[in-house]
Tab-separated table of C-alpha atoms in Angstrom:
chain	number	residue	atom	x	y	z
A	1	MET	CA	-36.912	-23.759	6.866
A	2	ASP	CA	-35.503	-24.222	10.124
A	3	ASN	CA	-32.054	-22.390	11.195
A	4	VAL	CA	-30.745	-25.919	11.923
A	5	THR	CA	-31.437	-27.509	8.706
A	6	ARG	CA	-30.137	-24.467	6.553
A	7	PRO	CA	-26.514	-24.809	5.117
A	8	ARG	CA	-24.282	-22.774	7.254
A	9	ILE	CA	-21.843	-20.420	5.016
A	10	LEU	CA	-18.723	-19.168	7.065
A	11	VAL	CA	-16.836	-16.273	5.598
A	12	VAL	CA	-13.615	-15.398	7.216
A	13	GLY	CA	-12.519	-11.787	6.852
A	14	ALA	CA	-14.033	-8.526	5.971
A	15	GLY	CA	-11.526	-7.230	3.596
A	16	PHE	CA	-12.212	-6.548	-0.046
A	17	ALA	CA	-12.705	-10.214	-0.949
A	18	GLY	CA	-14.841	-11.146	2.211
A	19	VAL	CA	-17.235	-8.308	1.976
A	20	GLU	CA	-17.736	-8.722	-1.947
A	21	CYS	CA	-18.433	-12.237	-1.289
A	22	VAL	CA	-20.976	-11.624	1.434
A	23	ARG	CA	-22.715	-8.951	-0.268
A	24	ARG	CA	-23.285	-11.057	-3.295
A	25	LEU	CA	-24.693	-13.909	-1.144
A	26	GLU	CA	-26.992	-11.831	0.565
A	27	ARG	CA	-28.499	-10.419	-2.797
A	28	ARG	CA	-28.460	-13.769	-4.563
A	29	LEU	CA	-29.397	-16.282	-1.950
A	30	SER	CA	-32.989	-16.264	-0.331
A	31	ALA	CA	-33.154	-16.095	3.429
A	32	ASP	CA	-34.180	-19.746	3.679
A	33	GLU	CA	-31.401	-20.966	1.149
A	34	ALA	CA	-28.586	-20.737	3.744
A	35	GLU	CA	-27.366	-19.069	6.971
A	36	ILE	CA	-24.520	-16.554	6.541
A	37	THR	CA	-21.764	-15.791	9.100
A	38	LEU	CA	-18.876	-13.472	8.910
A	39	VAL	CA	-15.942	-13.328	11.171
A	40	THR	CA	-14.342	-10.066	11.532
A	41	PRO	CA	-12.873	-8.014	14.376
A	42	PHE	CA	-14.638	-5.016	13.049
A	43	ALA	CA	-17.875	-4.655	11.479
A	44	TYR	CA	-16.582	-2.461	8.824
A	45	GLN	CA	-14.668	-2.883	5.602
A	46	LEU	CA	-11.415	-0.961	5.524
A	47	TYR	CA	-10.630	0.756	2.120
A	48	LEU	CA	-6.882	0.214	2.603
A	49	PRO	CA	-5.510	2.109	-0.318
A	50	LEU	CA	-6.478	5.352	1.313
A	51	LEU	CA	-4.783	4.559	4.724
A	52	PRO	CA	-1.736	6.990	3.971
A	53	GLN	CA	-4.383	9.842	3.428
A	54	VAL	CA	-5.677	8.971	6.898
A	55	ALA	CA	-2.156	9.013	8.359
A	56	SER	CA	-1.540	12.238	6.902
A	57	GLY	CA	-4.839	13.856	8.032
A	58	VAL	CA	-6.291	14.383	4.445
A	59	LEU	CA	-9.146	11.803	5.238
A	60	THR	CA	-10.784	11.132	8.473
A	61	PRO	CA	-10.768	7.460	9.702
A	62	GLN	CA	-14.545	7.150	9.516
A	63	SER	CA	-14.463	8.118	5.712
A	64	ILE	CA	-12.597	4.920	4.704
A	65	ALA	CA	-14.293	2.481	7.420
A	66	LEU	CA	-17.333	1.321	5.395
A	67	SER	CA	-19.935	-0.118	7.597
A	68	LEU	CA	-21.124	-3.536	6.895
A	69	ARG	CA	-24.699	-2.915	8.449
A	70	ARG	CA	-25.510	-0.163	6.043
A	71	SER	CA	-26.768	-2.819	3.270
A	72	ARG	CA	-30.487	-2.860	2.692
A	73	LYS	CA	-30.306	-6.520	2.394
A	74	TYR	CA	-27.878	-7.032	5.312
A	75	ARG	CA	-28.747	-10.188	7.367
A	76	THR	CA	-25.459	-11.582	7.873
A	77	ARG	CA	-24.481	-12.738	11.469
A	78	ILE	CA	-21.366	-11.203	12.509
A	79	ILE	CA	-18.948	-12.690	14.945
A	80	PRO	CA	-16.643	-9.960	16.324
A	81	GLY	CA	-13.064	-11.660	16.371
A	82	GLY	CA	-10.664	-13.421	14.111
A	83	ALA	CA	-10.295	-17.008	13.008
A	84	VAL	CA	-7.233	-18.483	14.561
A	85	GLY	CA	-7.512	-22.173	13.309
A	86	VAL	CA	-9.424	-24.352	11.171
A	87	ASP	CA	-10.032	-28.028	11.207
A	88	LEU	CA	-11.105	-28.946	7.607
A	89	ARG	CA	-11.771	-32.583	8.654
A	90	ALA	CA	-14.284	-31.717	11.292
A	91	LYS	CA	-15.504	-28.466	9.364
A	92	VAL	CA	-14.981	-26.257	12.680
A	93	CYS	CA	-13.335	-22.861	12.628
A	94	VAL	CA	-11.747	-21.753	15.958
A	95	ILE	CA	-12.473	-18.201	16.646
A	96	ARG	CA	-10.791	-15.893	19.305
A	97	THR	CA	-13.550	-12.972	19.974
A	98	ILE	CA	-12.497	-9.495	20.764
A	99	THR	CA	-13.050	-10.360	24.429
A	100	ASP	CA	-10.437	-12.940	24.274
A	101	GLU	CA	-13.079	-15.875	24.289
A	102	MET	CA	-12.314	-19.080	22.233
A	103	ILE	CA	-15.262	-20.453	20.538
A	104	ASP	CA	-15.747	-23.294	17.976
A	105	GLU	CA	-17.764	-22.428	14.889
A	106	PRO	CA	-19.109	-25.250	12.668
A	107	TYR	CA	-19.823	-24.763	9.054
A	108	ASP	CA	-21.042	-26.564	5.928
A	109	HIS	CA	-19.052	-24.283	3.435
A	110	ILE	CA	-16.317	-21.925	4.342
A	111	VAL	CA	-14.947	-19.127	2.372
A	112	LEU	CA	-11.358	-18.187	3.538
A	113	ALA	CA	-10.502	-14.353	2.893
A	114	PRO	CA	-8.476	-13.681	6.084
A	115	GLY	CA	-6.190	-11.360	4.013
A	116	SER	CA	-2.609	-10.634	4.782
A	117	VAL	CA	-0.347	-9.383	7.691
A	118	THR	CA	2.726	-7.140	7.405
A	119	ARG	CA	5.980	-9.300	6.416
A	120	THR	CA	8.750	-8.979	8.989
A	121	PHE	CA	12.190	-10.268	9.174
A	122	ASP	CA	14.319	-11.338	12.150
A	123	ILE	CA	15.761	-7.770	12.398
A	124	PRO	CA	16.776	-7.012	15.834
A	125	GLY	CA	14.464	-4.443	17.397
A	126	LEU	CA	12.008	-4.221	14.300
A	127	THR	CA	8.667	-5.389	15.799
A	128	ASP	CA	9.491	-3.699	19.306
A	129	HIS	CA	10.262	-0.195	17.677
A	130	ALA	CA	8.552	-0.136	13.972
A	131	PHE	CA	5.064	1.078	13.234
A	132	GLY	CA	3.120	-0.683	10.508
A	133	MET	CA	0.455	0.797	8.069
A	134	LYS	CA	-2.047	-2.001	7.686
A	135	THR	CA	-5.035	-1.102	10.097
A	136	LEU	CA	-7.080	1.930	10.671
A	137	ALA	CA	-5.704	2.235	14.324
A	138	GLU	CA	-2.141	2.032	12.882
A	139	ALA	CA	-2.872	5.133	10.495
A	140	ALA	CA	-4.431	7.199	13.269
A	141	TYR	CA	-1.755	6.487	15.719
A	142	ILE	CA	1.061	7.455	13.114
A	143	ARG	CA	-0.384	10.757	12.469
A	144	ASP	CA	-0.639	11.513	16.207
A	145	HIS	CA	2.883	10.200	16.596
A	146	VAL	CA	4.350	12.311	13.849
A	147	ILE	CA	2.580	15.458	15.001
A	148	THR	CA	3.775	14.705	18.545
A	149	GLN	CA	7.385	14.531	17.370
A	150	LEU	CA	6.895	18.078	16.098
A	151	ASP	CA	5.580	19.236	19.392
A	152	LEU	CA	8.202	17.691	21.304
A	153	ALA	CA	10.897	18.887	19.097
A	154	ASP	CA	9.616	22.310	19.203
A	155	ALA	CA	9.815	22.290	23.281
A	156	SER	CA	13.119	20.668	23.177
A	157	GLN	CA	16.412	22.485	24.365
A	158	ASP	CA	18.402	19.377	23.324
A	159	PRO	CA	19.895	19.504	19.744
A	160	ALA	CA	20.357	15.902	19.538
A	161	GLU	CA	16.839	15.125	20.623
A	162	ARG	CA	15.543	17.723	18.311
A	163	ALA	CA	17.364	16.006	15.450
A	164	SER	CA	16.060	12.404	16.363
A	165	ARG	CA	12.419	13.654	16.385
A	166	LEU	CA	12.546	15.422	12.998
A	167	GLN	CA	14.007	12.417	11.119
A	168	PHE	CA	11.550	9.923	9.755
A	169	VAL	CA	12.324	6.538	8.150
A	170	VAL	CA	9.867	4.634	5.790
A	171	VAL	CA	11.163	1.065	4.750
A	172	GLY	CA	9.428	-0.352	1.691
A	173	GLY	CA	9.462	1.032	-2.109
A	174	GLY	CA	6.128	-0.383	-3.060
A	175	TYR	CA	2.892	1.317	-3.219
A	176	ALA	CA	2.249	1.395	0.456
A	177	GLY	CA	5.509	2.669	1.396
A	178	THR	CA	5.978	5.308	-1.246
A	179	GLU	CA	2.456	6.754	-0.542
A	180	THR	CA	2.885	6.711	3.106
A	181	ALA	CA	6.226	8.536	2.609
A	182	ALA	CA	4.869	10.953	0.163
A	183	CYS	CA	1.515	11.931	2.231
A	184	LEU	CA	3.333	12.128	5.609
A	185	GLN	CA	6.080	14.319	4.266
A	186	LEU	CA	3.594	16.753	2.947
A	187	LEU	CA	2.090	16.744	6.389
A	188	THR	CA	5.279	17.547	7.882
A	189	HIS	CA	6.120	20.235	5.216
A	190	ASN	CA	2.784	22.085	6.001
A	191	ALA	CA	2.873	21.630	9.617
A	192	VAL	CA	6.333	23.097	10.308
A	193	LYS	CA	4.915	26.451	9.175
A	194	ARG	CA	3.010	26.567	12.358
A	195	TYR	CA	6.427	25.967	14.379
A	196	PRO	CA	8.250	29.151	14.136
A	197	ARG	CA	10.960	27.852	16.493
A	198	LEU	CA	11.736	24.865	14.105
A	199	ASP	CA	14.131	25.055	11.313
A	200	PRO	CA	12.296	23.161	8.377
A	201	GLY	CA	15.811	22.214	7.077
A	202	LEU	CA	16.069	19.917	10.030
A	203	ILE	CA	13.099	17.746	8.924
A	204	LYS	CA	14.311	14.866	7.027
A	205	TRP	CA	12.299	11.888	5.494
A	206	HIS	CA	14.099	8.717	4.198
A	207	LEU	CA	12.703	6.074	2.098
A	208	ILE	CA	14.582	2.935	1.703
A	209	ASP	CA	14.018	-0.348	-0.065
A	210	ILE	CA	16.259	-3.601	-0.640
A	211	ALA	CA	14.997	-3.619	-4.161
A	212	PRO	CA	16.942	-1.833	-7.017
A	213	LYS	CA	13.982	-0.173	-8.235
A	214	LEU	CA	10.881	2.045	-6.692
A	215	MET	CA	7.553	0.410	-7.656
A	216	PRO	CA	8.981	-1.526	-10.222
A	217	GLU	CA	5.186	-2.560	-11.543
A	218	LEU	CA	4.902	0.813	-12.744
A	219	GLY	CA	7.910	0.427	-15.261
A	220	ASP	CA	10.966	2.512	-15.544
A	221	LYS	CA	9.767	5.951	-16.759
A	222	LEU	CA	6.916	6.044	-14.147
A	223	GLY	CA	9.226	4.748	-11.418
A	224	ARG	CA	11.778	7.358	-12.208
A	225	SER	CA	8.812	10.142	-12.382
A	226	ALA	CA	7.693	9.155	-8.759
A	227	GLN	CA	11.241	9.220	-7.450
A	228	GLU	CA	12.020	12.657	-9.142
A	229	VAL	CA	8.717	14.046	-7.352
A	230	LEU	CA	9.937	12.802	-3.976
A	231	ARG	CA	13.517	13.832	-4.308
A	232	LYS	CA	12.236	17.488	-5.320
A	233	ARG	CA	10.545	17.489	-2.024
A	234	GLY	CA	13.621	16.489	-0.280
A	235	ILE	CA	12.907	12.810	0.610
A	236	ASP	CA	16.194	10.654	0.680
A	237	ILE	CA	15.594	7.703	-1.499
A	238	SER	CA	18.097	4.774	-0.809
A	239	LEU	CA	17.651	1.644	-3.065
A	240	GLY	CA	19.475	-1.714	-2.275
A	241	VAL	CA	19.261	-0.773	1.355
A	242	SER	CA	17.315	-2.173	4.405
A	243	ILE	CA	17.416	-2.133	8.130
A	244	ALA	CA	20.249	-3.937	10.149
A	245	LYS	CA	18.914	-2.921	13.556
A	246	ALA	CA	16.196	-0.706	15.229
A	247	GLY	CA	16.263	1.060	18.442
A	248	ALA	CA	14.038	3.501	20.361
A	249	GLU	CA	16.189	6.539	19.315
A	250	GLU	CA	18.022	5.398	16.064
A	251	VAL	CA	18.053	2.996	13.130
A	252	THR	CA	21.152	1.310	11.461
A	253	PHE	CA	20.919	0.848	7.823
A	254	THR	CA	22.653	-2.317	6.156
A	255	ASP	CA	24.940	0.091	4.492
A	256	GLY	CA	26.336	1.230	7.905
A	257	ARG	CA	24.454	4.481	8.298
A	258	VAL	CA	23.113	5.324	11.724
A	259	VAL	CA	20.169	7.552	11.537
A	260	PRO	CA	18.809	9.130	14.861
A	261	THR	CA	14.924	8.821	14.815
A	262	ARG	CA	11.949	8.062	16.768
A	263	THR	CA	9.880	7.110	13.683
A	264	LEU	CA	10.211	3.870	11.755
A	265	ILE	CA	7.479	2.887	9.638
A	266	TRP	CA	7.716	-0.644	8.019
A	267	THR	CA	5.689	-1.244	4.950
A	268	ALA	CA	8.098	-3.829	3.244
A	269	GLY	CA	5.470	-6.221	1.793
A	270	VAL	CA	2.847	-8.486	3.312
A	271	VAL	CA	2.369	-12.188	3.735
A	272	ALA	CA	-0.697	-14.469	3.888
A	273	SER	CA	-2.559	-14.477	7.098
A	274	PRO	CA	-0.937	-17.009	9.427
A	275	LEU	CA	-4.570	-18.659	9.605
A	276	ILE	CA	-3.551	-20.407	6.362
A	277	GLY	CA	-1.005	-22.323	8.234
A	278	THR	CA	-3.347	-23.890	10.536
A	279	LEU	CA	-4.983	-25.771	7.702
A	280	GLY	CA	-2.085	-28.334	7.113
A	281	ALA	CA	-2.994	-27.777	3.227
A	282	GLU	CA	-0.626	-27.220	0.248
A	283	THR	CA	0.644	-23.390	0.029
A	284	VAL	CA	2.251	-21.511	-2.574
A	285	ARG	CA	4.809	-19.003	-1.107
A	286	GLY	CA	2.573	-18.863	1.937
A	287	ARG	CA	-0.583	-18.545	0.070
A	288	LEU	CA	-3.217	-21.508	0.098
A	289	ALA	CA	-2.994	-23.295	-3.261
A	290	VAL	CA	-6.412	-23.250	-4.786
A	291	THR	CA	-7.766	-23.805	-8.388
A	292	SER	CA	-8.754	-21.273	-10.631
A	293	LYS	CA	-12.215	-21.800	-9.375
A	294	MET	CA	-10.875	-20.886	-5.843
A	295	ASN	CA	-11.889	-24.053	-4.276
A	296	LEU	CA	-9.456	-26.237	-2.171
A	297	PRO	CA	-8.793	-29.611	-3.913
A	298	GLY	CA	-9.802	-32.452	-1.804
A	299	HIS	CA	-12.188	-30.592	0.468
A	300	ASP	CA	-15.621	-30.015	-0.461
A	301	GLY	CA	-17.188	-26.635	0.427
A	302	VAL	CA	-13.860	-24.983	0.961
A	303	PHE	CA	-12.939	-21.797	-0.874
A	304	ALA	CA	-10.060	-19.308	-0.645
A	305	LEU	CA	-9.265	-15.946	-2.218
A	306	GLY	CA	-7.679	-12.582	-1.979
A	307	ASP	CA	-4.370	-12.115	-0.567
A	308	ALA	CA	-4.343	-15.454	1.523
A	309	ALA	CA	-4.986	-17.349	-1.714
A	310	ALA	CA	-2.845	-18.292	-4.669
A	311	VAL	CA	-5.445	-18.333	-7.392
A	312	PRO	CA	-4.100	-19.118	-10.716
A	313	ASP	CA	-3.982	-16.278	-13.171
A	314	GLU	CA	-5.901	-17.408	-16.065
A	315	VAL	CA	-4.993	-14.457	-18.362
A	316	LYS	CA	-1.547	-14.796	-17.939
A	317	ALA	CA	-1.502	-18.461	-18.173
A	318	ALA	CA	-3.154	-17.910	-21.562
A	319	ARG	CA	-0.210	-15.915	-22.711
A	320	GLY	CA	2.025	-18.779	-21.763
A	321	GLU	CA	3.054	-17.699	-18.301
A	322	GLU	CA	3.060	-20.906	-16.454
A	323	GLY	CA	2.517	-21.020	-12.566
A	324	ALA	CA	1.359	-17.255	-12.511
A	325	VAL	CA	-0.883	-16.411	-9.664
A	326	CYS	CA	-3.073	-13.306	-9.138
A	327	PRO	CA	-1.248	-10.586	-7.379
A	328	PRO	CA	-2.684	-9.434	-3.708
A	329	THR	CA	-4.276	-6.398	-4.998
A	330	ALA	CA	-7.623	-4.961	-4.023
A	331	GLN	CA	-8.718	-5.097	-7.753
A	332	HIS	CA	-8.491	-8.778	-7.971
A	333	ALA	CA	-9.926	-9.422	-4.291
A	334	MET	CA	-13.138	-7.412	-5.162
A	335	ARG	CA	-13.720	-9.448	-8.335
A	336	GLN	CA	-12.673	-12.988	-6.912
A	337	GLY	CA	-15.169	-12.197	-4.116
A	338	LYS	CA	-18.077	-12.069	-6.548
A	339	VAL	CA	-17.015	-15.187	-8.299
A	340	VAL	CA	-16.596	-17.172	-5.183
A	341	ALA	CA	-19.931	-16.100	-3.923
A	342	ASP	CA	-21.375	-17.512	-7.293
A	343	ASN	CA	-19.465	-20.593	-6.761
A	344	VAL	CA	-20.694	-21.193	-3.470
A	345	ILE	CA	-24.264	-20.781	-4.688
A	346	ALA	CA	-23.556	-23.152	-7.661
A	347	THR	CA	-22.371	-25.642	-4.969
A	348	LEU	CA	-25.686	-25.295	-2.895
A	349	ARG	CA	-27.603	-25.741	-6.155
A	350	GLY	CA	-25.703	-28.518	-7.718
A	351	GLN	CA	-24.487	-26.361	-10.624
A	352	GLU	CA	-21.237	-25.886	-12.411
A	353	LEU	CA	-18.346	-23.784	-10.834
A	354	ARG	CA	-16.795	-21.180	-13.167
A	355	PRO	CA	-13.114	-20.187	-12.930
A	356	TYR	CA	-11.896	-16.548	-12.081
A	357	GLU	CA	-10.562	-14.455	-14.996
A	358	HIS	CA	-9.701	-10.712	-14.820
A	359	LYS	CA	-7.243	-8.544	-16.814
A	360	ASP	CA	-5.585	-5.937	-14.539
A	361	LEU	CA	-6.923	-2.545	-15.367
A	362	GLY	CA	-3.789	-0.770	-14.406
A	363	LEU	CA	-2.063	0.966	-11.496
A	364	VAL	CA	-2.633	4.272	-9.740
A	365	VAL	CA	-0.260	5.837	-7.105
A	366	ASP	CA	-1.259	8.950	-5.128
A	367	LEU	CA	1.648	11.192	-3.975
A	368	GLY	CA	-0.144	13.849	-2.290
A	369	GLY	CA	-1.304	17.177	-3.440
A	370	THR	CA	-1.251	17.473	-7.234
A	371	ASP	CA	1.364	14.714	-7.543
A	372	ALA	CA	0.435	11.245	-8.776
A	373	VAL	CA	1.671	8.583	-11.366
A	374	SER	CA	-0.790	6.199	-12.918
A	375	LYS	CA	-1.026	3.652	-15.550
A	376	PRO	CA	-4.647	2.919	-16.333
A	377	LEU	CA	-5.042	0.254	-19.272
A	378	GLY	CA	-1.271	0.762	-19.970
A	379	ILE	CA	-1.502	4.461	-20.574
A	380	GLU	CA	1.374	6.204	-18.541
A	381	LEU	CA	0.132	9.633	-16.747
A	382	ARG	CA	1.814	12.082	-14.562
A	383	GLY	CA	1.033	14.946	-12.442
A	384	LEU	CA	-2.616	16.390	-12.303
A	385	PRO	CA	-3.983	14.044	-14.901
A	386	ALA	CA	-2.637	10.923	-13.003
A	387	GLN	CA	-4.060	12.441	-9.716
A	388	VAL	CA	-7.445	12.702	-11.350
A	389	VAL	CA	-7.328	9.142	-12.456
A	390	ALA	CA	-5.940	8.019	-9.083
A	391	ARG	CA	-8.466	9.768	-6.889
A	392	GLY	CA	-11.321	8.917	-9.305
A	393	TYR	CA	-10.541	5.383	-9.161
A	394	HIS	CA	-10.526	5.253	-5.451
A	395	TRP	CA	-13.709	7.343	-5.262
A	396	SER	CA	-15.745	5.003	-7.608
A	397	ALA	CA	-14.259	1.815	-5.931
A	398	LEU	CA	-15.805	3.102	-2.464
A	399	ARG	CA	-18.768	0.610	-1.625
A	400	THR	CA	-21.415	3.159	-0.273
A	401	GLY	CA	-22.627	6.419	-1.312
A	402	VAL	CA	-22.103	7.729	2.331
A	403	ALA	CA	-18.490	6.880	2.188
A	404	LYS	CA	-18.304	8.593	-1.370
A	405	ALA	CA	-19.724	11.663	0.233
A	406	ARG	CA	-17.297	11.706	3.163
A	407	VAL	CA	-13.990	11.269	0.956
A	408	LEU	CA	-15.000	13.877	-1.548
A	409	THR	CA	-16.004	16.272	1.279
A	410	ASN	CA	-12.577	15.506	3.097
A	411	TRP	CA	-10.624	15.973	-0.022
A	412	THR	CA	-12.297	19.409	-0.810
A	413	LEU	CA	-12.063	20.656	2.665
A	414	ASN	CA	-8.298	19.686	2.990
A	415	ALA	CA	-7.641	21.377	-0.337
A	416	ILE	CA	-9.397	24.713	0.564
A	417	ALA	CA	-8.768	24.754	4.266
A	418	GLY	CA	-5.706	22.648	5.027
A	419	ASP	CA	-5.139	20.799	8.283
A	420	ASP	CA	-5.272	21.899	11.949
A	421	PHE	CA	-2.469	19.474	12.665
A	422	VAL	CA	-4.485	18.458	15.921
A	423	ARG	CA	-3.478	15.262	17.940
A	424	THR	CA	-6.532	13.266	19.028
A	425	GLY	CA	-5.212	11.335	22.036
A	426	PHE	CA	-3.716	8.148	20.633
A	427	GLN	CA	-0.484	8.771	22.218
A	428	THR	CA	-0.650	7.041	25.643
A	429	ARG	CA	1.991	6.319	28.201
A	430	ARG	CA	2.493	2.833	26.617
A	431	ALA	CA	3.501	3.002	23.030
A	432	ALA	CA	2.039	0.874	20.533
A	433	LYS	CA	4.031	-0.633	17.866
A	434	LEU	CA	4.014	-3.006	14.780
A	435	LYS	CA	3.802	-5.976	17.122
A	436	ASP	CA	0.909	-4.520	19.036
A	437	PHE	CA	-1.691	-4.314	16.038
A	438	GLU	CA	-1.776	-7.324	13.905
A	439	TYR	CA	-1.756	-10.165	16.977
A	440	THR	CA	0.277	-12.608	14.647
A	441	ASP	CA	0.910	-14.634	17.745
A	442	ALA	CA	-2.751	-15.634	18.397
A	443	TYR	CA	-2.923	-18.330	15.875
A	444	LEU	CA	-3.170	-22.057	16.629
A	445	THR	CA	-0.792	-24.699	14.979
A	446	PRO	CA	-2.821	-27.562	13.027
A	447	GLU	CA	-2.070	-29.999	15.964
A	448	GLN	CA	-3.559	-27.563	18.599
A	449	VAL	CA	-6.421	-27.043	16.422
A	450	ARG	CA	-7.097	-30.642	16.180
A	451	ALA	CA	-6.692	-31.259	19.790
A	452	ARG	CA	-9.159	-28.466	20.710
A	453	VAL	CA	-11.716	-29.574	18.252
A	454	GLU	CA	-11.711	-33.270	19.291
A	455	GLY	CA	-11.776	-32.240	23.042
A	456	THR	CA	-14.451	-29.745	22.752
A	457	GLY	CA	-16.678	-31.029	20.052
A	458	THR	CA	-18.273	-28.504	17.558
A	459	GLY	CA	-20.117	-26.330	19.606
A	460	SER	CA	-19.181	-23.170	21.428
A	461	GLY	CA	-16.215	-23.562	23.659
């Protein structure tokens, strides 16, 4: 069939949800059944749960960036950029390419899997001085930054400067924040042995969260076990506390404490991609309100999933929990991607759609070294057994054999030979902070999307 007559399927986002959807579409649709297009700034899927290990140098960045072009059935057209607006009536997606060109991409069916962005609050200085932990570039940059602080502290003759460079603050007591603090604390603990002029006692890590418990999803016992591990390592944990003000050389906590630091890492949760706000559709706590079949009511050919969609949790609903939605985890996103692909295919072939149902398999938290806490299928594990489960789960979830080989090799080399604590050149004259990585100011309003589409038509702009 001619390209013009083939249905156009547009997938937005190359996270767990988007990539699983594209791969299934490629496998189950013949080439003449549909044209598949993917919108993503990078032609790889980032294995997000292992980012803290990239930041700490246990893994190389390339090992968790899984190329989208390795699939034998690869035939998807990739537009290198990000979707900044969608006109549901005109069936047009507005895309800002990596060269800052704005184009209008028409579609017949759209799968919205743009993921999430770091949740921030109106805290003075936060976006100007904090680092995030959401992208590969941020993880690599933070590693360079932390090692830079050790280098500069070692060279400094000023006690005040040295103290501020050797204190580190991580905000967020969820999985991302806890694993980030744990892994980076091990990095500095091991690195300081190479700095004989530095007093190890001056290095101080702070982990704070406004919530009363660390990782409450783990339950009280495992949550306490994780806290005990971190406190034994010397990490100061403050709960019920957040940031009141952030500066270039100090951070003020809401309890009045002022901590001299050049490193503030913000991991206090995520919110759905701002793209969802451009649709003018109903949302649930910022996530697009969809059915259990992950389609958008009232709009044919529109599907949404992953972190950006409030997908009803049918398993919890069966237990009588009204209004429950699937949590924004990789586990759900991967499985939702497959179901959405099947539902898109069913739509093309005039078949019935099926709802998404999946019982959570459990949680794993890698605290670095031989420390971990895990809860697979409700079984509570600690220490080395939990670490085996955590790394085994992540290793098996990696999509390609090449990625599995790289990660396993990195883990083995790091365990045997350790780290050389080398900076790779990300520290430039212009510092890059949270506001510089996620481009949350790039999105259009629903009115701007409509005005653009009506003014430029449905071709490239």
